[in-house]
Amino acid sequence: MTGEGTNERKPVLAVTLGDPVGIGPEITAAVLAEAESAGLARGLAVGDAPVLRRAVDVLGLDVEVNAISSVADATFTPGILDVLDLGIVTMDLPWGKVDPAAGRASVEAIEVATRAALAGEVDAVVTSPINKEAIWAAGSKHLGHTEMLGELTGSDRFNTMFWVRGLRIFFATRHMSLRAALDAMTVDNIEHAIREAYTALRVFGTDEPRLAVAALNPHGGENGKFGDEEITAIRPAVQRALADELNVFGPVPADSVFHQGLQGRYDGVLSLYHDQGHIASKTVDFDGTVSVTVGLPILRTSVDHGTAFDIAGTGTASAGTMRAAFRAAAELAPYAPRLREAYPPAR
Amino acid sequence: MTGEGTNERKPVLAVTLGDPVGIGPEITAAVLAEAESAGLARGLAVGDAPVLRRAVDVLGLDVEVNAISSVADATFTPGILDVLDLGIVTMDLPWGKVDPAAGRASVEAIEVATRAALAGEVDAVVTSPINKEAIWAAGSKHLGHTEMLGELTGSDRFNTMFWVRGLRIFFATRHMSLRAALDAMTVDNIEHAIREAYTALRVFGTDEPRLAVAALNPHGGENGKFGDEEITAIRPAVQRALADELNVFGPVPADSVFHQGLQGRYDGVLSLYHDQGHIASKTVDFDGTVSVTVGLPILRTSVDHGTAFDIAGTGTASAGTMRAAFRAAAELAPYAPRLREAYPPAR
């Protein structure tokens, strides 16, 4: 019933399989096979066809895997899972065991998908989890997806935005100890994070964003009684942003700011350390927490969980976060051209 | 239709009005007037009758305020709000202004309610918010309710437990800067907090509690890569508890542990710093977060918000948290005798 024309307008999303022996292939197969997903976007997998086939078997899905060598060959047809075939993993690897070939396939899928996005062949990249040890065994030196994507696109502005129940959560610091995060609470760092978050909110279509900055200490420090970072760093950074006419609030005590944001009082919240925003979003909606990479010329969403080697191949992994990441990519795809303008590729 | 006998078995809850010029009187009046509350417990207010009357007027409630001088005189009758009258604030004070008389009434209400609980006249105390400046202006030296209750009951083991959607959240540290909380992450401190949390879970009826300890650093520190407190302090403390056959888990990354707890995997979660547990519980259910004081010989629940001087007297304050605190006290009242055994009054 749906004409070719309707289908044509749907965004094209490249979904990487992630580590072939993790849960990535299963959750990708599950989401790509759903009629609901097909209603939102035209999805294709990026990885090894035999790996996707094995995942389809694990789940007992009644779909056919169609190996293709270019995006142009994708059929985007119900009952068929198109996969941009890498030809790396051609035989069954043991589930849940770190494997250099699996690592190589993980890296290659990201590279292929990213190149397709940079070339405009796909509107967004959705990534499944990879295993650090596996990619290191395959010779990669990266810490994870985001650093890899930064290098592939020539960007050093990459950052993570969480999208949960309509609220966008940004991070001033992330993968460092809590003590190191405290040491990073300078006016300059926080001002920079405010500006980057503000830019991201605008790029994703909020013309006059309302951004709240979380406080660091209990009750926002109670005027210096429980810590002084609010006075020495956070407030001055907010003042600088306000002086530049950015619509910024805070510091707002962290046990209120996410609640208020979810109620619609703010478009975004700047979290000062990793767990601050992570606890908020994952406690309120674990499966609905989508990670969106900002600061790249391409759109990329991701699950924010790991490879779950312990349950890979059992068909029991929840595809909830992948579903949310796929949906988010479909919804944000119209902004992909603005990403390229805001964060132009370096080369 | 409800016979005297049924009514007799319902716990008696003393609800303090808190600061007379804050939102305490309104939220107390609202909850005590509800048929639903009356179905759970027999509630009476503790404060000044004129203050409660003014709150009833603000809300336009069709109830009568009945000033009494002892719990034995309470009528516990629908349409009547019994109030243990203090006789301190007898005329209208301006809403939302720090006032020594208001502070004195705040303190006195807590003392009267606590004495009634110690004497066994009431099963629990539910407290409305007080204003620190007001109680200090009235000569009190306490930081807040909990310290005051500790002194009144001769206990120094007082601690806060959050109760949200069935999960109990405990705190290893609380009202100190985040940096000071990091400095407090010693094996002894964490072991002590684990044991106190474990005891509280047992006192409140969980015979074989499953207690999870949150991690401090992102991803639980990733084996020391992002901070080493998991290795040097948290894990050794958990080991000590396990050696004593306590059913303790962790450290569990903080962005998973509360989610897992809410799913029922644990009975309680030990939060290492104030905001860790506060962000989790208040983001998932702001109005449903009840504070229960543990370590006292009496049962006390509380709202965990402030006096909201800016909206006091307008009738717009949400009574949601007070409703939850009242309900929690009614539900936990059967354990009040166990509290007295576990945490005997010092004198």
Short mmCIF file of C-alpha atoms in Angstrom, two decimals, chain B residues 5-279:
data_model
loop_
_atom_site.label_atom_id
_atom_site.label_comp_id
_atom_site.label_asym_id
_atom_site.label_seq_id
_atom_site.Cartn_x
_atom_site.Cartn_y
_atom_site.Cartn_z
CA GLY B 5 -12.57 -2.01 66.57
CA THR B 6 -11.22 -1.53 63.05
CA ASN B 7 -10.34 2.03 63.80
CA GLU B 8 -8.59 0.99 66.98
CA ARG B 9 -6.11 -1.17 65.11
CA LYS B 10 -5.04 1.60 62.77
CA PRO B 11 -1.73 3.18 63.73
CA VAL B 12 -1.75 6.66 65.23
CA LEU B 13 0.47 9.12 63.39
CA ALA B 14 1.52 12.52 64.72
CA VAL B 15 2.11 14.96 61.88
CA THR B 16 4.04 18.13 62.77
CA LEU B 17 3.04 21.33 60.99
CA GLY B 18 6.68 22.34 60.49
CA ASP B 19 7.36 26.02 60.05
CA PRO B 20 4.00 27.83 60.47
CA VAL B 21 4.74 30.27 57.63
CA GLY B 22 5.95 27.59 55.18
CA ILE B 23 3.95 25.06 53.21
CA GLY B 24 3.93 22.52 56.08
CA PRO B 25 0.52 23.46 57.52
CA GLU B 26 -1.10 23.31 54.06
CA ILE B 27 0.28 19.93 53.07
CA THR B 28 -0.52 18.54 56.51
CA ALA B 29 -4.10 19.79 56.36
CA ALA B 30 -4.54 18.46 52.84
CA VAL B 31 -3.34 14.96 53.69
CA LEU B 32 -5.08 14.67 57.08
CA ALA B 33 -8.37 15.69 55.47
CA GLU B 34 -8.20 12.98 52.82
CA ALA B 35 -10.45 9.97 53.23
CA GLU B 36 -7.64 7.85 51.84
CA SER B 37 -5.31 8.88 54.67
CA ALA B 38 -8.01 8.18 57.24
CA GLY B 39 -8.33 4.72 55.74
CA LEU B 40 -4.68 3.99 56.44
CA ALA B 41 -4.11 5.50 59.85
CA ARG B 42 -5.45 7.78 62.55
CA GLY B 43 -3.62 11.05 62.04
CA LEU B 44 -3.39 14.07 64.25
CA ALA B 45 -1.51 17.31 63.73
CA VAL B 46 1.02 18.74 66.15
CA GLY B 47 1.39 22.52 66.09
CA ASP B 48 -0.70 25.58 66.70
CA ALA B 49 -4.44 25.33 66.10
CA PRO B 50 -4.70 28.83 64.54
CA VAL B 51 -1.91 27.90 62.11
CA LEU B 52 -3.75 24.76 61.04
CA ARG B 53 -7.01 26.73 60.76
CA ARG B 54 -5.37 29.24 58.46
CA ALA B 55 -4.09 26.40 56.26
CA VAL B 56 -7.59 24.88 56.14
CA ASP B 57 -8.92 28.27 54.99
CA VAL B 58 -6.21 28.64 52.36
CA LEU B 59 -7.18 25.29 50.90
CA GLY B 60 -10.92 25.88 51.37
CA LEU B 61 -11.30 22.52 53.10
CA ASP B 62 -14.65 21.64 54.61
CA VAL B 63 -13.25 20.39 57.92
CA GLU B 64 -13.25 21.54 61.51
CA VAL B 65 -10.05 22.05 63.51
CA ASN B 66 -10.22 20.50 66.97
CA ALA B 67 -7.58 21.78 69.40
CA ILE B 68 -6.62 19.15 71.98
CA SER B 69 -4.08 19.05 74.78
CA SER B 70 -3.32 15.34 74.83
CA VAL B 71 -3.38 12.49 72.30
CA ALA B 72 -6.06 10.81 74.38
CA ASP B 73 -8.45 13.62 73.46
CA ALA B 74 -8.16 13.09 69.71
CA THR B 75 -11.45 12.24 68.01
CA PHE B 76 -10.02 10.71 64.79
CA THR B 77 -13.30 11.52 63.11
CA PRO B 78 -13.81 12.30 59.41
CA GLY B 79 -14.39 16.03 58.94
CA ILE B 80 -12.40 16.89 62.04
CA LEU B 81 -8.67 17.66 62.13
CA ASP B 82 -7.35 17.04 65.63
CA VAL B 83 -4.36 19.17 66.57
CA LEU B 84 -2.18 18.87 69.67
CA ASP B 85 -2.15 22.60 70.30
CA LEU B 86 1.14 24.24 71.31
CA GLY B 87 -0.23 27.70 72.08
CA ILE B 88 2.83 29.45 70.64
CA VAL B 89 1.68 31.08 67.42
CA THR B 90 -1.75 32.53 68.18
CA MET B 91 -1.98 35.21 65.52
CA ASP B 92 -1.35 35.29 61.78
CA LEU B 93 2.32 35.65 60.89
CA PRO B 94 3.33 36.83 57.41
CA TRP B 95 3.78 33.88 55.03
CA GLY B 96 7.32 33.02 54.03
CA LYS B 97 9.18 35.29 56.45
CA VAL B 98 11.73 33.91 58.90
CA ASP B 99 10.22 34.41 62.34
CA PRO B 100 11.56 33.41 65.78
CA ALA B 101 8.07 32.47 67.02
CA ALA B 102 7.61 30.28 63.96
CA GLY B 103 10.99 28.72 64.72
CA ARG B 104 9.99 28.09 68.32
CA ALA B 105 6.74 26.45 67.21
CA SER B 106 8.67 24.29 64.73
CA VAL B 107 10.99 23.01 67.46
CA GLU B 108 8.26 22.55 70.04
CA ALA B 109 6.11 20.50 67.66
CA ILE B 110 8.97 18.08 67.09
CA GLU B 111 9.60 17.79 70.81
CA VAL B 112 5.95 17.17 71.64
CA ALA B 113 5.54 14.62 68.86
CA THR B 114 8.75 12.82 69.79
CA ARG B 115 7.78 12.60 73.44
CA ALA B 116 4.40 11.18 72.44
CA ALA B 117 6.16 8.55 70.33
CA LEU B 118 8.61 7.66 73.09
CA ALA B 119 5.68 7.33 75.50
CA GLY B 120 3.92 5.02 73.05
CA GLU B 121 0.96 7.39 72.63
CA VAL B 122 1.56 7.56 68.88
CA ASP B 123 3.09 4.94 66.58
CA ALA B 124 5.07 7.30 64.41
CA VAL B 125 6.01 10.90 63.77
CA VAL B 126 5.65 12.44 60.33
CA THR B 127 7.38 15.78 59.93
CA SER B 128 6.74 18.83 57.76
CA PRO B 129 9.63 21.04 56.66
CA ILE B 130 11.24 23.53 59.02
CA ASN B 131 13.42 26.54 58.34
CA LYS B 132 16.96 26.48 59.72
CA GLU B 133 17.25 30.22 60.17
CA ALA B 134 13.95 30.32 62.03
CA ILE B 135 14.92 27.58 64.50
CA TRP B 136 18.29 29.23 65.01
CA ALA B 137 16.53 32.54 65.64
CA ALA B 138 14.50 30.67 68.25
CA GLY B 139 17.69 29.54 69.98
CA SER B 140 18.04 26.02 68.60
CA LYS B 141 21.56 24.96 67.68
CA HIS B 142 20.55 22.00 65.54
CA LEU B 143 21.21 21.56 61.84
CA GLY B 144 17.80 20.09 61.30
CA HIS B 145 15.25 17.51 62.29
CA THR B 146 17.51 14.50 62.41
CA GLU B 147 20.06 15.94 64.82
CA MET B 148 17.21 17.23 66.99
CA LEU B 149 15.57 13.80 67.06
CA GLY B 150 18.92 12.23 67.90
CA GLU B 151 19.25 14.44 70.94
CA LEU B 152 15.64 14.02 72.01
CA THR B 153 15.90 10.24 71.88
CA GLY B 154 19.50 9.98 73.08
CA SER B 155 20.63 8.28 69.86
CA ASP B 156 23.76 8.96 67.83
CA ARG B 157 23.08 6.29 65.22
CA PHE B 158 20.52 8.33 63.30
CA ASN B 159 20.71 8.06 59.56
CA THR B 160 18.45 8.63 56.61
CA MET B 161 16.83 5.95 54.51
CA PHE B 162 14.98 6.87 51.36
CA TRP B 163 12.01 4.75 50.41
CA VAL B 164 11.00 5.02 46.80
CA ARG B 165 8.83 2.57 44.89
CA GLY B 166 9.67 -0.21 47.33
CA LEU B 167 13.43 0.32 47.19
CA ARG B 168 15.35 1.46 50.26
CA ILE B 169 18.32 3.72 49.68
CA PHE B 170 20.95 4.35 52.36
CA PHE B 171 23.79 6.84 52.52
CA ALA B 172 27.41 6.33 53.55
CA THR B 173 27.95 10.10 53.63
CA ARG B 174 25.49 12.93 53.25
CA HIS B 175 25.70 16.59 54.18
CA MET B 176 29.25 17.39 53.15
CA SER B 177 30.92 18.54 49.96
CA LEU B 178 31.47 15.95 47.25
CA ARG B 179 35.21 16.33 47.84
CA ALA B 180 34.80 15.63 51.56
CA ALA B 181 32.68 12.60 50.68
CA LEU B 182 35.54 11.28 48.54
CA ASP B 183 37.91 11.76 51.46
CA ALA B 184 35.52 9.76 53.65
CA MET B 185 35.68 6.68 51.39
CA THR B 186 37.57 4.46 53.84
CA VAL B 187 37.09 0.74 54.35
CA ASP B 188 35.93 1.34 57.92
CA ASN B 189 33.39 4.00 56.98
CA ILE B 190 31.90 1.96 54.18
CA GLU B 191 31.82 -1.22 56.27
CA HIS B 192 30.04 0.71 59.03
CA ALA B 193 27.51 2.08 56.55
CA ILE B 194 26.92 -1.40 55.13
CA ARG B 195 26.26 -2.82 58.59
CA GLU B 196 23.92 0.01 59.57
CA ALA B 197 21.98 -0.34 56.31
CA TYR B 198 21.79 -4.09 56.76
CA THR B 199 20.50 -3.71 60.31
CA ALA B 200 17.87 -1.25 59.15
CA LEU B 201 16.65 -3.58 56.42
CA ARG B 202 16.25 -6.33 59.01
CA VAL B 203 14.54 -4.09 61.52
CA PHE B 204 12.02 -3.14 58.85
CA GLY B 205 11.13 -6.74 58.24
CA THR B 206 13.46 -8.04 55.55
CA ASP B 207 14.91 -11.10 57.22
CA GLU B 208 17.58 -11.89 54.64
CA PRO B 209 18.26 -8.58 52.98
CA ARG B 210 20.04 -8.25 49.66
CA LEU B 211 22.04 -5.04 49.85
CA ALA B 212 23.95 -3.60 46.90
CA VAL B 213 26.74 -1.09 47.33
CA ALA B 214 27.00 1.53 44.60
CA ALA B 215 30.34 2.17 42.96
CA LEU B 216 31.90 5.61 43.16
CA ASN B 217 33.60 6.07 39.80
CA PRO B 218 32.29 5.78 36.22
CA HIS B 219 31.81 2.12 35.22
CA GLY B 220 32.86 1.22 38.75
CA GLY B 221 36.36 2.53 37.98
CA GLU B 222 37.07 -0.03 35.22
CA ASN B 223 39.63 -1.90 37.33
CA GLY B 224 41.34 1.22 38.56
CA LYS B 225 41.49 3.05 35.26
CA PHE B 226 38.98 5.71 36.36
CA GLY B 227 39.75 5.95 40.07
CA ASP B 228 40.79 3.35 42.61
CA GLU B 229 38.32 3.69 45.51
CA GLU B 230 36.51 0.57 44.32
CA ILE B 231 39.75 -1.38 44.80
CA THR B 232 41.13 0.27 47.91
CA ALA B 233 37.96 0.87 49.94
CA ILE B 234 34.65 -0.34 48.59
CA ARG B 235 35.50 -3.90 47.62
CA PRO B 236 37.43 -4.57 50.87
CA ALA B 237 34.45 -3.27 52.85
CA VAL B 238 32.11 -5.56 50.90
CA GLN B 239 34.52 -8.45 51.51
CA ARG B 240 34.39 -7.86 55.25
CA ALA B 241 30.60 -7.92 55.17
CA LEU B 242 30.58 -11.07 53.05
CA ALA B 243 33.00 -12.70 55.49
CA ASP B 244 30.37 -12.02 58.13
CA GLU B 245 27.78 -13.72 55.91
CA LEU B 246 25.91 -10.57 55.02
CA ASN B 247 24.27 -10.79 51.63
CA VAL B 248 26.01 -7.83 50.03
CA PHE B 249 26.69 -7.11 46.35
CA GLY B 250 28.99 -4.68 44.66
CA PRO B 251 30.44 -2.28 44.03
CA VAL B 252 27.83 -2.07 41.24
CA PRO B 253 28.18 0.80 38.73
CA ALA B 254 25.93 3.57 39.98
CA ASP B 255 24.05 3.99 36.71
CA SER B 256 22.81 0.40 36.95
CA VAL B 257 22.44 -0.28 40.65
CA PHE B 258 19.33 1.81 41.31
CA HIS B 259 17.63 0.54 38.17
CA GLN B 260 18.35 -3.03 39.24
CA GLY B 261 17.14 -2.26 42.76
CA LEU B 262 13.88 -0.83 41.47
CA GLN B 263 13.44 -3.98 39.40
CA GLY B 264 13.59 -5.96 42.62
CA ARG B 265 17.07 -7.42 42.41
CA TYR B 266 18.05 -5.85 45.76
CA ASP B 267 16.13 -4.79 48.87
CA GLY B 268 18.42 -1.86 49.48
CA VAL B 269 21.17 0.15 47.84
CA LEU B 270 23.94 1.89 49.73
CA SER B 271 24.67 5.23 48.13
CA LEU B 272 28.17 6.58 48.81
CA TYR B 273 27.38 10.27 48.63
CA HIS B 274 24.31 12.47 49.00
CA ASP B 275 23.48 13.16 45.38
CA GLN B 276 24.08 9.60 44.22
CA GLY B 277 20.97 8.32 45.97
CA HIS B 278 19.12 11.61 45.78
CA ILE B 279 19.44 11.91 42.01
#
